[in-house]
Tab-separated table of C-alpha atoms in Angstrom:
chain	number	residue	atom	x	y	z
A	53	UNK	CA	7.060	2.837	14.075
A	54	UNK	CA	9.390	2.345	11.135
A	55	UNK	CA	10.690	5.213	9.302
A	56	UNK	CA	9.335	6.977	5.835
A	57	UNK	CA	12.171	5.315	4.445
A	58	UNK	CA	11.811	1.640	5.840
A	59	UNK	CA	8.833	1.550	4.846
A	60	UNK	CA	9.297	3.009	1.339
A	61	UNK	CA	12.186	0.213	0.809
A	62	UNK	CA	10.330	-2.341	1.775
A	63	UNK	CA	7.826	-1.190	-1.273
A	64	UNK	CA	10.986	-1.170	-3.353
A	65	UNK	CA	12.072	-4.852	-2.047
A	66	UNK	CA	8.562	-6.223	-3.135
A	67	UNK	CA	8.825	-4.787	-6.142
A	68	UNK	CA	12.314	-6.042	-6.551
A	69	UNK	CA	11.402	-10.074	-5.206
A	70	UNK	CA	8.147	-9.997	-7.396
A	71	UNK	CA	10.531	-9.719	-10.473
A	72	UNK	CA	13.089	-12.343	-9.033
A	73	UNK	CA	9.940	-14.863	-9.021
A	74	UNK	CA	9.355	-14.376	-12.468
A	75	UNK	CA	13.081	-15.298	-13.097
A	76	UNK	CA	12.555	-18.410	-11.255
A	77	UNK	CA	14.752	-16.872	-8.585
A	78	UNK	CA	13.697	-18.801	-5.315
A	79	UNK	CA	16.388	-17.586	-2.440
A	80	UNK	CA	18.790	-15.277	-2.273
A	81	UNK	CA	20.745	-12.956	0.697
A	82	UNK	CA	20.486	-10.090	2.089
A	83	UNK	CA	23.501	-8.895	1.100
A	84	UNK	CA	22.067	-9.443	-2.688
A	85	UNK	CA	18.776	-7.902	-2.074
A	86	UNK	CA	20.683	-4.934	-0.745
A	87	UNK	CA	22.429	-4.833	-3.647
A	88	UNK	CA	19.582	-4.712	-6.222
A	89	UNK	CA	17.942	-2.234	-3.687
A	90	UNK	CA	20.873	0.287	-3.747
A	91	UNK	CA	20.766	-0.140	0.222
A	92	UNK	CA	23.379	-1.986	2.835
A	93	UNK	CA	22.902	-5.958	3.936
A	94	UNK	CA	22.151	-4.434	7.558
A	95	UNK	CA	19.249	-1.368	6.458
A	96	UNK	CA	17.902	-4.761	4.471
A	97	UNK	CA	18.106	-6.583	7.472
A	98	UNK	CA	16.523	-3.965	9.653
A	99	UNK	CA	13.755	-3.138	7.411
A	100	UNK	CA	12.962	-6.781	7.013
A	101	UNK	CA	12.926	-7.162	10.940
A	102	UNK	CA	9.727	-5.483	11.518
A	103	UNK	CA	7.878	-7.082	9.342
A	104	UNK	CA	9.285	-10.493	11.499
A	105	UNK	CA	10.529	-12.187	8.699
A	106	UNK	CA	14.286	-13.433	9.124
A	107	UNK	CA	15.316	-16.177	6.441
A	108	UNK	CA	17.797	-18.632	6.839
A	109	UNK	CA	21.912	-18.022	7.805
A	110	UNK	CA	22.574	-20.596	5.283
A	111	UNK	CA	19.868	-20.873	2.383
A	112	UNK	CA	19.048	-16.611	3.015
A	113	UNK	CA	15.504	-15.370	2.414
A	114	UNK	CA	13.066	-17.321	0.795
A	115	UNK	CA	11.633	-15.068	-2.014
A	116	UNK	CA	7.609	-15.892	-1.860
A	117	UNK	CA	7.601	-16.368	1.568
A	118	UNK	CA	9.348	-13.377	2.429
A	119	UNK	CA	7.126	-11.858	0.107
A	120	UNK	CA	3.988	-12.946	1.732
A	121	UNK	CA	5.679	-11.592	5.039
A	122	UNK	CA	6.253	-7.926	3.929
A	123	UNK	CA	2.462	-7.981	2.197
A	124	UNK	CA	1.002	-8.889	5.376
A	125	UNK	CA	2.960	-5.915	6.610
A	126	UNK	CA	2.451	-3.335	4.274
A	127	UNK	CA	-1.147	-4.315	3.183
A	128	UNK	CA	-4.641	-3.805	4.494
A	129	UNK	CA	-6.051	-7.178	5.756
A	130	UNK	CA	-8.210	-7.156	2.485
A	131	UNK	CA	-8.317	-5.155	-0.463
A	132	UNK	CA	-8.266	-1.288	0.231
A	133	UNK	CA	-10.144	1.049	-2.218
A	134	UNK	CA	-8.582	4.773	-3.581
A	135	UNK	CA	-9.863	7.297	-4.822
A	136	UNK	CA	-8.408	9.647	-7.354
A	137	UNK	CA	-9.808	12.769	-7.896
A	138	UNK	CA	-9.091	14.612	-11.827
A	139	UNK	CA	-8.695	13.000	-14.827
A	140	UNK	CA	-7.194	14.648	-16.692
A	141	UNK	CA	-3.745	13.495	-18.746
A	142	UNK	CA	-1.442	12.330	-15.266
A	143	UNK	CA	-4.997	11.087	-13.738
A	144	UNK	CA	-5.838	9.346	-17.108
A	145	UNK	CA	-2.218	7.528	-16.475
A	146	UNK	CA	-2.151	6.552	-12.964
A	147	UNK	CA	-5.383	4.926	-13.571
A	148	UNK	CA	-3.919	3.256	-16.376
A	149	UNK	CA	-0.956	2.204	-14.798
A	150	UNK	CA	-2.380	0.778	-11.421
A	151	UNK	CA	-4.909	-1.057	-13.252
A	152	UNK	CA	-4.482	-4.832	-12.005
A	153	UNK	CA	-1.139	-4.120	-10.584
A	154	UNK	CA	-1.861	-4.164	-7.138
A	155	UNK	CA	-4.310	-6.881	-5.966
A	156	UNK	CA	-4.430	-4.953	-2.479
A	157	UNK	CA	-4.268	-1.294	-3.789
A	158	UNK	CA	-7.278	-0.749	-5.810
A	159	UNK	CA	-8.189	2.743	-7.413
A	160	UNK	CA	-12.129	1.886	-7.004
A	161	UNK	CA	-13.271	5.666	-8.036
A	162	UNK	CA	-12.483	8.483	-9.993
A	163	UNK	CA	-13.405	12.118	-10.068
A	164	UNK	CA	-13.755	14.982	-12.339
A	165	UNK	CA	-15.915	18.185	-13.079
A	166	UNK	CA	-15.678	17.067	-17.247
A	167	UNK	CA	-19.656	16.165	-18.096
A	168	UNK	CA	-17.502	13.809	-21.079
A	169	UNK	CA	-16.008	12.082	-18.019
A	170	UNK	CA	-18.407	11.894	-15.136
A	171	UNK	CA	-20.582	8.930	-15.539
A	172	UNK	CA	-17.807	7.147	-18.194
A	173	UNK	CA	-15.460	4.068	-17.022
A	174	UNK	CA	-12.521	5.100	-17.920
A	175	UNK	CA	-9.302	1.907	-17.865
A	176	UNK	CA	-12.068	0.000	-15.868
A	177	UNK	CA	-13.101	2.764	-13.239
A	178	UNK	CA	-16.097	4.769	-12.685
A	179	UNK	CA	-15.433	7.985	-13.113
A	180	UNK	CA	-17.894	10.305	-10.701
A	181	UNK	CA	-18.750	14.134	-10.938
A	182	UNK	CA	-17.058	15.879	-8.510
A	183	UNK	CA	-20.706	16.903	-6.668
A	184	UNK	CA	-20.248	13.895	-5.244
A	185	UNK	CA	-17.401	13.253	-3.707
A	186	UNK	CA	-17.984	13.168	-0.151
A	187	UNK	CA	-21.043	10.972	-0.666
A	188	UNK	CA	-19.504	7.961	-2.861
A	189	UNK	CA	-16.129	8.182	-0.053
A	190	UNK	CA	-18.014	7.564	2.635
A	191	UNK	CA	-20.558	5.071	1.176
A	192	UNK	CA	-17.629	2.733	-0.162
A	193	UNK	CA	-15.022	3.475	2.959
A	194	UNK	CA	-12.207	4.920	1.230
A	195	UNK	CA	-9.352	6.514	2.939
A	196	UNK	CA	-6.810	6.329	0.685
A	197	UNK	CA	-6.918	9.209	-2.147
A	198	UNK	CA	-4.853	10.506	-4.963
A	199	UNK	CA	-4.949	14.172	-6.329
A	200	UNK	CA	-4.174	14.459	-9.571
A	201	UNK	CA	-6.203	18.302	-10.404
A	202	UNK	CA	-4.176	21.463	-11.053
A	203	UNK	CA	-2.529	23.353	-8.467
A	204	UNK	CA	-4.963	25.901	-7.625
A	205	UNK	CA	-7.835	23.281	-6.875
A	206	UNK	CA	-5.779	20.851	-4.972
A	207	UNK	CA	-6.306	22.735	-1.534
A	208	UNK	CA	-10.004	22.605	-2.211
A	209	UNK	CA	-10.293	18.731	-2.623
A	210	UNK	CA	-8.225	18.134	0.106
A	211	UNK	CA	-10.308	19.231	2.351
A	212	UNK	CA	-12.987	17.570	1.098
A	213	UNK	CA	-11.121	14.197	1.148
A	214	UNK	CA	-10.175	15.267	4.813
A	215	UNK	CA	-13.956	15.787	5.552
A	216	UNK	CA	-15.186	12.799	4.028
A	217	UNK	CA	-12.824	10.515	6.231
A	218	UNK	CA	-10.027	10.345	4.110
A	219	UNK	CA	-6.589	10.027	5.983
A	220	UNK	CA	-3.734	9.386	3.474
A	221	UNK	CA	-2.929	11.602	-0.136
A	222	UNK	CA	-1.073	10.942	-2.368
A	223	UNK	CA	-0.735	14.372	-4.106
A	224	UNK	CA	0.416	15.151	-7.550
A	225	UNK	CA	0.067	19.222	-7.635
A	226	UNK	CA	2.508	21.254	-7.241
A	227	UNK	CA	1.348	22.795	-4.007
A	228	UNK	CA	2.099	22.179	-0.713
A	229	UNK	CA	-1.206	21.049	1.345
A	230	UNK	CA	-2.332	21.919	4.487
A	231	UNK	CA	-4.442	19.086	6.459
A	232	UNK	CA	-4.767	18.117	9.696
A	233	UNK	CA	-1.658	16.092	11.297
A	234	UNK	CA	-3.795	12.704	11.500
A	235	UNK	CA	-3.602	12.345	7.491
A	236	UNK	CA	-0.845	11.516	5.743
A	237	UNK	CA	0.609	13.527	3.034
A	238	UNK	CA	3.077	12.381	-0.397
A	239	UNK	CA	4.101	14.467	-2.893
A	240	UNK	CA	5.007	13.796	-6.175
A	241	UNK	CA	6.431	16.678	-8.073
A	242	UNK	CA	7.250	15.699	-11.494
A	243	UNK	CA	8.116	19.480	-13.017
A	244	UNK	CA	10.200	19.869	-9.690
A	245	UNK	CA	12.180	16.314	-10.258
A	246	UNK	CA	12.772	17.089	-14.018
A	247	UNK	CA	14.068	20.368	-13.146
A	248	UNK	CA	15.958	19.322	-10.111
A	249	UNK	CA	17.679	16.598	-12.843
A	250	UNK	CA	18.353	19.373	-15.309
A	251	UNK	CA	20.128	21.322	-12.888
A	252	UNK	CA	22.350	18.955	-11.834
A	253	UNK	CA	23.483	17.485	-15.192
A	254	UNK	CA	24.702	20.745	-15.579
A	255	UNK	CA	26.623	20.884	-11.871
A	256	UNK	CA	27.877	17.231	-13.304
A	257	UNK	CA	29.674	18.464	-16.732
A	258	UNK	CA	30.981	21.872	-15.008
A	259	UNK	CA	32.444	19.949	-11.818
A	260	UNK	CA	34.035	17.955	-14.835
A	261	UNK	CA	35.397	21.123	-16.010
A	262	UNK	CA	33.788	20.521	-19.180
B	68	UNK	CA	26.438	23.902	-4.292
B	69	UNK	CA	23.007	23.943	-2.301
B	70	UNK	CA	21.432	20.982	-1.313
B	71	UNK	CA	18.699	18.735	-3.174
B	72	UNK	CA	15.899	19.627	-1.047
B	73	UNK	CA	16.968	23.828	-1.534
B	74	UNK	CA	17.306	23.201	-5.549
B	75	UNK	CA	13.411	21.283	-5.126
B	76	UNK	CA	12.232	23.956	-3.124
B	77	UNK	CA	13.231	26.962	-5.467
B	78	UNK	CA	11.561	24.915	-8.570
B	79	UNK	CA	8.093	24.705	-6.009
B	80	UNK	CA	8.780	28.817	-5.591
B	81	UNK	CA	8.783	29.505	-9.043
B	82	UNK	CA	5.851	27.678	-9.531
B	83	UNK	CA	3.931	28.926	-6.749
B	84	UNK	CA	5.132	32.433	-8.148
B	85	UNK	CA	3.998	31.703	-11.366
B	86	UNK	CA	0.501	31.169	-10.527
B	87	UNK	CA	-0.052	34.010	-8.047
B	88	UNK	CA	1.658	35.923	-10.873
B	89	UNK	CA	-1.547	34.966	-12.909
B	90	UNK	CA	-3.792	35.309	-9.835
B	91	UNK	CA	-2.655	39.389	-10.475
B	92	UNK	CA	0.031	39.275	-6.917
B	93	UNK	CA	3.334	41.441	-7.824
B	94	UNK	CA	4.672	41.203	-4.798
B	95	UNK	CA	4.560	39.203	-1.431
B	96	UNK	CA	7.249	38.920	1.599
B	97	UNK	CA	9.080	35.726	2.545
B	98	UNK	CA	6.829	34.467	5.196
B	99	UNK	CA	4.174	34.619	2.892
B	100	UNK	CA	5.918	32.626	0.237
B	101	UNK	CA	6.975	30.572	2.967
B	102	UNK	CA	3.606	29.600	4.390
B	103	UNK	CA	2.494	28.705	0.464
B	104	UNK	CA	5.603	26.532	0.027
B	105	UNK	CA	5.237	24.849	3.811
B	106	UNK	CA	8.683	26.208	4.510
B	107	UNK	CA	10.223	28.752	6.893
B	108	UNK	CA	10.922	32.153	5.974
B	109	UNK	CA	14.719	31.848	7.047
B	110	UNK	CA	14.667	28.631	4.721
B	111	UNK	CA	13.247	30.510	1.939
B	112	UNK	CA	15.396	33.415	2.435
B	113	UNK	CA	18.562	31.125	2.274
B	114	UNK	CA	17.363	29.051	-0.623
B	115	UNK	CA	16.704	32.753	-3.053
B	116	UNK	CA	20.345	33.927	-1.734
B	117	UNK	CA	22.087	31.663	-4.101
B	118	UNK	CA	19.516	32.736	-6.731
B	119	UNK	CA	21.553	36.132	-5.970
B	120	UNK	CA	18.009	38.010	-5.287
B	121	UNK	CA	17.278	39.795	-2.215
B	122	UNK	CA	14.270	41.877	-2.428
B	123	UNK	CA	13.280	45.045	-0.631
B	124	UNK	CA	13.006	45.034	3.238
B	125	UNK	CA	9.536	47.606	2.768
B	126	UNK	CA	7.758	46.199	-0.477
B	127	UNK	CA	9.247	42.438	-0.070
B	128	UNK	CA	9.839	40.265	-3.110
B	129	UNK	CA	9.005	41.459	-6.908
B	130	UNK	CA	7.147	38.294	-8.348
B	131	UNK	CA	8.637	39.224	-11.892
B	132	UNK	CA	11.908	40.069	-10.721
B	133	UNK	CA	11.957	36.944	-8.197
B	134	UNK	CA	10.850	34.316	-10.993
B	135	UNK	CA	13.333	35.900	-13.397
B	136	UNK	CA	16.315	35.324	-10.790
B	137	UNK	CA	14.795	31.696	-9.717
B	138	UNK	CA	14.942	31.090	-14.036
B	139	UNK	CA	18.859	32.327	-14.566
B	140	UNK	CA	19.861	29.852	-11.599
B	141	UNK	CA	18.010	26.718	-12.517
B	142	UNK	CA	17.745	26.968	-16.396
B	143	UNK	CA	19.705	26.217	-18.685
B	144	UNK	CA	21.097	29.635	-20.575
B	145	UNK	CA	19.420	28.085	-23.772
B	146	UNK	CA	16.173	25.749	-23.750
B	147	UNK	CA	17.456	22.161	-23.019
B	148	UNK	CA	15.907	19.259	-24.668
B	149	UNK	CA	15.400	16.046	-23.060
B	150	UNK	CA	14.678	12.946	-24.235
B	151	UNK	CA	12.164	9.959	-23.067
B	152	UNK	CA	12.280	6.401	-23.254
B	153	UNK	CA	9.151	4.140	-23.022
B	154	UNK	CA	6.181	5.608	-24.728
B	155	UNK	CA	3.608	3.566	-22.225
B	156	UNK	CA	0.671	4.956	-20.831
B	157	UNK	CA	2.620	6.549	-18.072
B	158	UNK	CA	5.286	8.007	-20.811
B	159	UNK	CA	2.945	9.183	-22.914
B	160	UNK	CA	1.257	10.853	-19.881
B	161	UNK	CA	4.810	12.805	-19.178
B	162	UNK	CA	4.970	13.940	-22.583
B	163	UNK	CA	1.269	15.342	-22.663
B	164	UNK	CA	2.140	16.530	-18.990
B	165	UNK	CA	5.274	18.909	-20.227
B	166	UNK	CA	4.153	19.890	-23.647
B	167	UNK	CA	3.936	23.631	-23.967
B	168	UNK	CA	4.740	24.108	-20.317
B	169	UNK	CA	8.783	24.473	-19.730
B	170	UNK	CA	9.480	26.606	-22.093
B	171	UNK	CA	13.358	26.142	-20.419
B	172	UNK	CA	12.848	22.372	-20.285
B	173	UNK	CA	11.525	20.307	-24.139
B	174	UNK	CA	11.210	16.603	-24.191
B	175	UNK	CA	12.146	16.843	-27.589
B	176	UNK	CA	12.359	13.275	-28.569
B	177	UNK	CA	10.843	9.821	-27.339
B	178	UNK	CA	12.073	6.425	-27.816
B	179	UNK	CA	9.754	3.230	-28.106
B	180	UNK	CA	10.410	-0.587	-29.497
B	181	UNK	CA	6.773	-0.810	-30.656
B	182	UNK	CA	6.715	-0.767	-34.176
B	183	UNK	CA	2.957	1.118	-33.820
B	184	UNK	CA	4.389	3.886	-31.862
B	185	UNK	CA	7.952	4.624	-34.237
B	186	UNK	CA	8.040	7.016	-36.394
B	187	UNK	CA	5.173	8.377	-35.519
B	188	UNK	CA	4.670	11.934	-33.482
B	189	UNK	CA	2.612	12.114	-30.098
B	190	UNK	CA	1.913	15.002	-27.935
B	191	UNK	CA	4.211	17.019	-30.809
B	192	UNK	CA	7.151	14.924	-30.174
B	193	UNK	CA	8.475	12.497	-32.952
B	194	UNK	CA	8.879	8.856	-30.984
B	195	UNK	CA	11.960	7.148	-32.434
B	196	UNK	CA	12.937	3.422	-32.701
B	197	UNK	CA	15.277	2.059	-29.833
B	198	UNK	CA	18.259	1.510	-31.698
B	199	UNK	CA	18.587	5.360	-32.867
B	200	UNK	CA	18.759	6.354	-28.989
B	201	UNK	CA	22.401	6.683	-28.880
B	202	UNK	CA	22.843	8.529	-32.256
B	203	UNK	CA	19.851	10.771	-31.912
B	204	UNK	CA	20.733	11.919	-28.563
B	205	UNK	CA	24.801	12.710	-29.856
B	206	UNK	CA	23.227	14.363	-32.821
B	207	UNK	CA	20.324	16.665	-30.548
B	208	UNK	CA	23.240	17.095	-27.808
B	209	UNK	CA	20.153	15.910	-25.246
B	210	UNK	CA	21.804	15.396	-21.558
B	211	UNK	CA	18.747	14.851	-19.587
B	212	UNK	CA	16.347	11.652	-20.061
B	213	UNK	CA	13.239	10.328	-18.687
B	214	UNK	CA	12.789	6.661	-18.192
B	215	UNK	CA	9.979	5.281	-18.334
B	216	UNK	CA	10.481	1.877	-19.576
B	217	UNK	CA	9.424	-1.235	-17.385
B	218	UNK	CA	11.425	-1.927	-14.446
B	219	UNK	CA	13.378	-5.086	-16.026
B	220	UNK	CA	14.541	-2.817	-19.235
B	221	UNK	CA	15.833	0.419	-17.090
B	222	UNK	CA	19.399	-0.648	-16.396
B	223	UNK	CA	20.198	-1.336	-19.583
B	224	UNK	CA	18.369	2.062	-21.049
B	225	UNK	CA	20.237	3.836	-18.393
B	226	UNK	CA	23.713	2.112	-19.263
B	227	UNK	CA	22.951	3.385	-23.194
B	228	UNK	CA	21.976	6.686	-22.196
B	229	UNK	CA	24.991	7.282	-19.759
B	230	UNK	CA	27.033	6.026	-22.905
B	231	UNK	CA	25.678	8.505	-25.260
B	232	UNK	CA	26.239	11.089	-23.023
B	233	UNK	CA	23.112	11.593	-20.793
B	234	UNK	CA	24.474	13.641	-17.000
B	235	UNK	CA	20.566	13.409	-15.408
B	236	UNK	CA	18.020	10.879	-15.380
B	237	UNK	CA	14.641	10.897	-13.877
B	238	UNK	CA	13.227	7.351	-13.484
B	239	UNK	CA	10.506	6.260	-12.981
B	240	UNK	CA	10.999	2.536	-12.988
B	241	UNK	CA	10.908	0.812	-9.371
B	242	UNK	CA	14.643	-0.215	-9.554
B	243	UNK	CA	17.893	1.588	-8.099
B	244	UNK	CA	20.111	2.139	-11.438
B	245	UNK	CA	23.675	1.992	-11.163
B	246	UNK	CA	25.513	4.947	-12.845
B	247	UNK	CA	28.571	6.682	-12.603
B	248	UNK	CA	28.997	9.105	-9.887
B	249	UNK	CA	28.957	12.299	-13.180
B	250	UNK	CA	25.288	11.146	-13.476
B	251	UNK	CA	22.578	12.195	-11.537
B	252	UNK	CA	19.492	10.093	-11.008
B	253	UNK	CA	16.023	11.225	-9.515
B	254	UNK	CA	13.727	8.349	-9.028
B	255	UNK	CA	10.393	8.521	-8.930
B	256	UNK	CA	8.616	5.394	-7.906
B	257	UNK	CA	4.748	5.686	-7.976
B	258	UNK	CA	3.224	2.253	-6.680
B	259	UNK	CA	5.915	3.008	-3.551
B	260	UNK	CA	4.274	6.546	-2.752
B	261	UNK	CA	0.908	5.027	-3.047
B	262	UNK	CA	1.545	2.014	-0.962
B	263	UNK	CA	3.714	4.245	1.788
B	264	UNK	CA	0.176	6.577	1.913
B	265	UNK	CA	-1.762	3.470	2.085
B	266	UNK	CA	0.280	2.320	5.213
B	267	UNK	CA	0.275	5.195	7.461
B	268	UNK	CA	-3.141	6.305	6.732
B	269	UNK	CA	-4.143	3.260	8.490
B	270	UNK	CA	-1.339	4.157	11.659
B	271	UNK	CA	-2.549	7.303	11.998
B	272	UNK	CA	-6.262	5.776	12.543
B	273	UNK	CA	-4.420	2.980	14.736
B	274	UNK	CA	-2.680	6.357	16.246
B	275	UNK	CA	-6.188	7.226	17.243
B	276	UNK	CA	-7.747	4.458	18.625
B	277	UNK	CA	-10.215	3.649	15.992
């Protein structure tokens, strides 16, 4: 199986050929892609290689094609649905942002104890109370969640994700969570990556001698 | 200097600490923190002996005194102000996200081209036009910057922002910016994490057989 890494690049390289389309870029090289990708030609050409897309010695990759071949990787065979459970401010913004960006990631559900919120649609998603959870995951076959609820719930919700089937999380709070090893676990830190940036500015300018 | 992952680690401490600090918990021992932070204890112990605190073999760590040492070693010695670019839905979110909570850490301006948005002050933070960036940030002596502009604008915002002085940048754009080597970028790429989670919660039920 590829690594964390791979597979996060090849996220990044979709990401990357999507915009060359919209340039009217058609083709272009590894050694270009790489490039753009802050990666080297061969990492590009490894990570490509699973996916069993190769290109062309002479013309390189073909961009939509090469797309197509790392969505049929990285995708479900049809649309998969997520759930995201608090929305609150970051919540309010994921939804926001994933809204019609990803034809094959779709946040289809949304959670929160907030009697303003349950029972709203909030950026085109039905927003549920959090009673039930359990019942609306396993009615509508999600398995794919995000946690976006303060630290000292995010434990709690896991394991209800975990019970109702779930078996990847994507999980904002700042907590590490404990599940079982068949589900998948990301974390996104933001207070830890801002401070992690402050700290090093300041290593930068001293290393400087300034 | 220690390592990114020790520097993330000691920020996931503190704020671990910080809430069992509320939860009424003066002290706790390393495997304890540890088990909260998914870590060893021997990892933990290294990572709070640059920090320069050791605790007591008997009584273990003191919260108060722990969280105090963790501050001194990541903080700046005054607050430090940092600045944001791209008042969008998911900038906007960051600002609501950090307001009041860092008291070490202020986004303390925001930059936008949207004539709706300049001038005017969201989440308590004035959001200035695009072409003050540079002089603002040499006037508020602001090092550290969050990007959150779309994708096909962040090199250029990160080229200004190195230019006017800027040592860290967290971005969250889903493109590897080129900067100096003095400048240190954290990237935080959001459709990647959720399409890595999407893909290996469906190996690990492949993993299984189902």
């Amino acid at each position: 199986m590829p690594s964390h890494k791979s597979i996060g690049r090849l996220s990044l390289y979709r990401s990357i050929l999507n915009r060359l389309l919209r340039d009217g870029v058609n083709s272009l090289f590894s050694h270009e892609l790489a490039s753009l990708a802050g990666a080297t030609p061969s990492q590009v050409r490894r990570d490509l290689m699973v996916t069993g897309y190769t290109g062309s010695p002479v013309r390189g990759y073909d961009v939509r094609d090469l797309l197509a071949s790392i969505g049929r990787f990285l995708d479900a065979p049809e649309s998969e649905g997520v759930a995201l459970v608090g929305v609150g401010n970051l919540g309010r913004a994921i939804m926001a942002f994933f809204t019609g960006r990803r034809p094959s990631l779709t946040i289809q559900a949304a959670f929160d104890r907030d009697p303003y919120k349950v029972n709203r649609v909030i950026h085109g998603i039905r927003c549920h109370p959090m009673e039930d959870l359990e019942s609306v995951l396993v009615r509508e076959h999600v398995r794919v969640a995000i946690i976006t609820v303060p630290a000292i719930e995010a434990q709690d919700i896991a394991d209800r994700l975990c019970r109702a089937g779930v078996k990847g999380i994507l999980n904002f709070a700042p907590v590490r969570l404990r599940v079982l090893p068949s589900v998948f676990v990301e974390d996104v830190d933001v207070t830890m990556s801002l401070e992690k940036v402050a700290y090093y500015s300041r290593q930068g300018n001293r290393a400087e001698g300034i």
